[in-house]
PDB file of C-alpha atoms in Angstrom:
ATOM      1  CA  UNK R  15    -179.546   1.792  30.109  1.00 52.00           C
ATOM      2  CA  UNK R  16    -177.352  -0.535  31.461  1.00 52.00           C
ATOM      3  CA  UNK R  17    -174.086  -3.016  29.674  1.00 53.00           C
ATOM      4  CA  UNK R  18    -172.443  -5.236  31.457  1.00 54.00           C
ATOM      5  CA  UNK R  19    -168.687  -4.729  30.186  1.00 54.00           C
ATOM      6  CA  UNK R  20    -166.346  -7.739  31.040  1.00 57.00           C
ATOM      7  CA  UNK R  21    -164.793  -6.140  34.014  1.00 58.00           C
ATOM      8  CA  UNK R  22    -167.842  -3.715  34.851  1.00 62.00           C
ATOM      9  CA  UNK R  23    -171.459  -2.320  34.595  1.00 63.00           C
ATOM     10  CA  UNK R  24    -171.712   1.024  32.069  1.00 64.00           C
ATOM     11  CA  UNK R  25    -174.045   2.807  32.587  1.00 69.00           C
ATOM     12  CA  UNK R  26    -175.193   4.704  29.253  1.00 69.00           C
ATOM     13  CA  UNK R  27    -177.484   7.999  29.563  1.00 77.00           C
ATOM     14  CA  UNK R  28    -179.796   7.374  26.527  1.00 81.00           C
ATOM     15  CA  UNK R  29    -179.167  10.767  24.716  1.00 80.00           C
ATOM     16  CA  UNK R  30    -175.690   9.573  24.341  1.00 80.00           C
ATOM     17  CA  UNK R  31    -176.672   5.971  23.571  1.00 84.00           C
ATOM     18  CA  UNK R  32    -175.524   5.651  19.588  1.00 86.00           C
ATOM     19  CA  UNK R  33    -172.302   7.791  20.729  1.00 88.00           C
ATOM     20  CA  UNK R  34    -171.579   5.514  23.865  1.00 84.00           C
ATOM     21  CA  UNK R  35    -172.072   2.340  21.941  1.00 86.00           C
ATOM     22  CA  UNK R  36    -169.718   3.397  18.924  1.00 91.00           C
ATOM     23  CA  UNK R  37    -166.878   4.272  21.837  1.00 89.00           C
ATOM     24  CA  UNK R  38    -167.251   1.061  23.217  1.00 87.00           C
ATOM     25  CA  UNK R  39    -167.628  -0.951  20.606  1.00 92.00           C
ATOM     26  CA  UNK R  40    -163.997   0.836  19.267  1.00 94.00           C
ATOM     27  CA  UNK R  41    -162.547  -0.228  22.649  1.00 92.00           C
ATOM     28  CA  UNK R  42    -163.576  -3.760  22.646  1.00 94.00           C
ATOM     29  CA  UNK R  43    -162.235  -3.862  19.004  1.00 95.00           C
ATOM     30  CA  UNK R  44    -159.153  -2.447  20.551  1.00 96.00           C
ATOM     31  CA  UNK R  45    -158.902  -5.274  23.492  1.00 95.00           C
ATOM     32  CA  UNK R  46    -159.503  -7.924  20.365  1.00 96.00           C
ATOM     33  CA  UNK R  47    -156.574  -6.488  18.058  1.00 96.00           C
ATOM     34  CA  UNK R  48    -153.989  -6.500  21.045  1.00 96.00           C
ATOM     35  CA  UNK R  49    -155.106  -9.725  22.052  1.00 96.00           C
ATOM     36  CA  UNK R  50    -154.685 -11.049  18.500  1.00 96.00           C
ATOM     37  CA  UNK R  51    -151.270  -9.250  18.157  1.00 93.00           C
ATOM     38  CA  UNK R  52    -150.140 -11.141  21.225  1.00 96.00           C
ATOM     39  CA  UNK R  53    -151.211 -14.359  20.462  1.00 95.00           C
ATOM     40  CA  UNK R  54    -149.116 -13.711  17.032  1.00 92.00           C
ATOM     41  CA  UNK R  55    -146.148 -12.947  18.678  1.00 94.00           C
ATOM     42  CA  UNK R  56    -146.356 -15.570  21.071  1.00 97.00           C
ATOM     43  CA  UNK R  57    -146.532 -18.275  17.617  1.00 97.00           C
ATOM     44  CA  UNK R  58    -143.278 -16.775  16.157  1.00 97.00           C
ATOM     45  CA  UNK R  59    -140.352 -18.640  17.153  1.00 98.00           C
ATOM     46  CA  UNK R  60    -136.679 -16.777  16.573  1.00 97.00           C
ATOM     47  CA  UNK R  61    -134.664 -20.308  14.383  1.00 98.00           C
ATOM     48  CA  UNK R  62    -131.091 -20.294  14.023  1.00 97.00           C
ATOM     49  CA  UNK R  63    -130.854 -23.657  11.456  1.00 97.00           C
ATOM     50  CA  UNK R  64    -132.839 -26.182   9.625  1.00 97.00           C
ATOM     51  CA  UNK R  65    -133.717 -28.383  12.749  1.00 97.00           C
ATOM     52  CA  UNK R  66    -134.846 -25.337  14.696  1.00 98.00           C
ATOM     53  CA  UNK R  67    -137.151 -24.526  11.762  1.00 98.00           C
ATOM     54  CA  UNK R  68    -138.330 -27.523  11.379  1.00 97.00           C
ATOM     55  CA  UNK R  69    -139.567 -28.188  15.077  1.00 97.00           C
ATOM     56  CA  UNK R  70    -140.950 -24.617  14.906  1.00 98.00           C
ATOM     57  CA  UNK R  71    -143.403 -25.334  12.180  1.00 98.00           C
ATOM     58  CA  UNK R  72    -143.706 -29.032  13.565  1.00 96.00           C
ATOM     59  CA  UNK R  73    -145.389 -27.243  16.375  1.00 96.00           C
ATOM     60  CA  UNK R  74    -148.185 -25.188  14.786  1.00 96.00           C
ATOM     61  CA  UNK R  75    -145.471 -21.808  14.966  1.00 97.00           C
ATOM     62  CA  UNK R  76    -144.032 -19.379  12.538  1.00 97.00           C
ATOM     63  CA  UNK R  77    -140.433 -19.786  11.963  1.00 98.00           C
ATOM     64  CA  UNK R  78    -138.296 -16.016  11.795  1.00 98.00           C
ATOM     65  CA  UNK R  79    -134.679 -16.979  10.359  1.00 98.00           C
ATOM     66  CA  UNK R  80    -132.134 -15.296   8.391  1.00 97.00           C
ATOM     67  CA  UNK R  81    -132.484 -15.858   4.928  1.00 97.00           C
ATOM     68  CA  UNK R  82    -130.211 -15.365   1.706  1.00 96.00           C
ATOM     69  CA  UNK R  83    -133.138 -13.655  -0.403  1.00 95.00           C
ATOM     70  CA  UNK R  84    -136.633 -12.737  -1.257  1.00 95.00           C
ATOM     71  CA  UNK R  85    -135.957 -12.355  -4.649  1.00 95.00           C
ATOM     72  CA  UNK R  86    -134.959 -15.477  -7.792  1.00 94.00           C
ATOM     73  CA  UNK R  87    -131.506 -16.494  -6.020  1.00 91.00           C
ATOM     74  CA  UNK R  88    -133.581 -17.528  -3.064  1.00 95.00           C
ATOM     75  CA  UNK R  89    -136.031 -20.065  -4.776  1.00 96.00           C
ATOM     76  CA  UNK R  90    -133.931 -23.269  -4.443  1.00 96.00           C
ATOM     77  CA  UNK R  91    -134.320 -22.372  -0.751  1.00 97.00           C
ATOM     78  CA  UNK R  92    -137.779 -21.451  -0.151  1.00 97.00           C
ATOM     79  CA  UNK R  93    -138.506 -24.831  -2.347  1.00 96.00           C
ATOM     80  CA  UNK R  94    -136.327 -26.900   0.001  1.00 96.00           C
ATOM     81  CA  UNK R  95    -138.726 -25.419   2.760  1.00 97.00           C
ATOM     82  CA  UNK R  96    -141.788 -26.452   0.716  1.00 96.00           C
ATOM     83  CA  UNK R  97    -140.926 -29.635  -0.299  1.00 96.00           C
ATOM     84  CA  UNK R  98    -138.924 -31.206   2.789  1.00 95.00           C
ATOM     85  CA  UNK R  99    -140.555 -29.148   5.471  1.00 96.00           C
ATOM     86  CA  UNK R 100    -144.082 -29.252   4.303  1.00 95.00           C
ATOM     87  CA  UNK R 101    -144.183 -25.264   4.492  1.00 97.00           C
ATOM     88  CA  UNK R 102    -143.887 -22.017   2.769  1.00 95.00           C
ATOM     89  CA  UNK R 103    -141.822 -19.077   3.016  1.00 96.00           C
ATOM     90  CA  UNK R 104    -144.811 -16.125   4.216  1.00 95.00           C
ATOM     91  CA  UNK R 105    -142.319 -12.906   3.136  1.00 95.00           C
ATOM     92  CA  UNK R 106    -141.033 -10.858   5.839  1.00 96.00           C
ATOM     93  CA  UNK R 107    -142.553  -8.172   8.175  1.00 93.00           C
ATOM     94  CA  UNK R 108    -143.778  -4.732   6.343  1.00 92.00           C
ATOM     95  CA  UNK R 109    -144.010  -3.108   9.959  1.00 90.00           C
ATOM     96  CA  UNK R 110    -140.206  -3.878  11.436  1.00 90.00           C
ATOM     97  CA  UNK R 111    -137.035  -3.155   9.705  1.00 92.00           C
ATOM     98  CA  UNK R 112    -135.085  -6.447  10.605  1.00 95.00           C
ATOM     99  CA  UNK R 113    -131.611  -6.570  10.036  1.00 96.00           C
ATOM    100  CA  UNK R 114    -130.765 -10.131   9.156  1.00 96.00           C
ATOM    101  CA  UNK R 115    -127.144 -11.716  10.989  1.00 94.00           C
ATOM    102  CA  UNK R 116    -125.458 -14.613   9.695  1.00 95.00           C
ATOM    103  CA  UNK R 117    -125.902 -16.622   6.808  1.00 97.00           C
ATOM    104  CA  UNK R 118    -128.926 -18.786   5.250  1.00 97.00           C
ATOM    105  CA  UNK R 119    -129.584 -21.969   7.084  1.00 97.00           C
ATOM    106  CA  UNK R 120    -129.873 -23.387   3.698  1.00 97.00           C
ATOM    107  CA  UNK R 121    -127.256 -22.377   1.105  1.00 97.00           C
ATOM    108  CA  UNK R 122    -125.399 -20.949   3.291  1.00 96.00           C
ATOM    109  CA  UNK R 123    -124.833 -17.559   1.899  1.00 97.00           C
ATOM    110  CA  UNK R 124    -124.944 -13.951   3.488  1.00 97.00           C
ATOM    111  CA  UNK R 125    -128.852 -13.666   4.527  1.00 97.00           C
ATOM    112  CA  UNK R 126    -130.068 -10.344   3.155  1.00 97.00           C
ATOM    113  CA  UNK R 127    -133.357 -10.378   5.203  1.00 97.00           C
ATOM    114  CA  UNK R 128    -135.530 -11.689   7.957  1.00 98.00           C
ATOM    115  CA  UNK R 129    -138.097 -14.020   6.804  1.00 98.00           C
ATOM    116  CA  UNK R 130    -140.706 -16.245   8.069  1.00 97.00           C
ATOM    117  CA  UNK R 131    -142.460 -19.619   7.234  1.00 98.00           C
ATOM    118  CA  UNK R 132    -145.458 -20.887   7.952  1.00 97.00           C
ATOM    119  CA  UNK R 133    -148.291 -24.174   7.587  1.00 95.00           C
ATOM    120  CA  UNK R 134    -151.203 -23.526   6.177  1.00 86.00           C
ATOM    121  CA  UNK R 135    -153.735 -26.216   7.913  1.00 75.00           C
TER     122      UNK R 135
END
């Protein structure tokens, strides 16, 4: 039995057939998550103020910027970014430990944490 593979013909011996087709159907799963995960990365844009935010998410991207908090004192800021910029503060990233630098583009204070904004079309 033959598959043609994107880059090349497999061939499969049929008493390994269900085995071979499980293997490759893992690595083309594989191929599809690190494609996805690079396409991701390559929609997050690093914003240092309000302007910078707002031309990220202008553009279809996801805007990373410091932020004062994820918790009640940050509402009046994620609501600015809802109401004025059309968007909405996503959370931040389970899977990176981000240390945030500087203050909040939009009160000002000490950010606590790296967050990141988003359009939902």
């Amino acid at each position: 039995v033959f598959i043609r593979d994107k880059k090349e013909k497999v061939k499969l011996k049929i008493e390994n057939l269900v085995d071979d087709i499980k293997n490759l159907g893992a690595e083309y799963d594989a191929r599809l998550l690190e494609r996805a995960d690079e396409f991701f990365s390559s929609k997050i844009k690093n914003c240092k103020n309000k302007e910078e935010i707002k031309s990220a998410l202008d553009d279809g991207n996801i805007a990373q910027f410091n932020f004062c908090s994820m918790e009640k004192d940050g509402v009046s800021c994620a609501g600015f970014i809802e109401k004025e910029l059309s968007a909405r503060v996503m959370g931040i990233r389970a899977d990176k430990n981000e240390k945030p630098k500087g203050k909040c583009p939009f009160c000002g204070k000490e950010a606590k944490v790296v967050a990141y904004a988003g359009k939902s079309y």
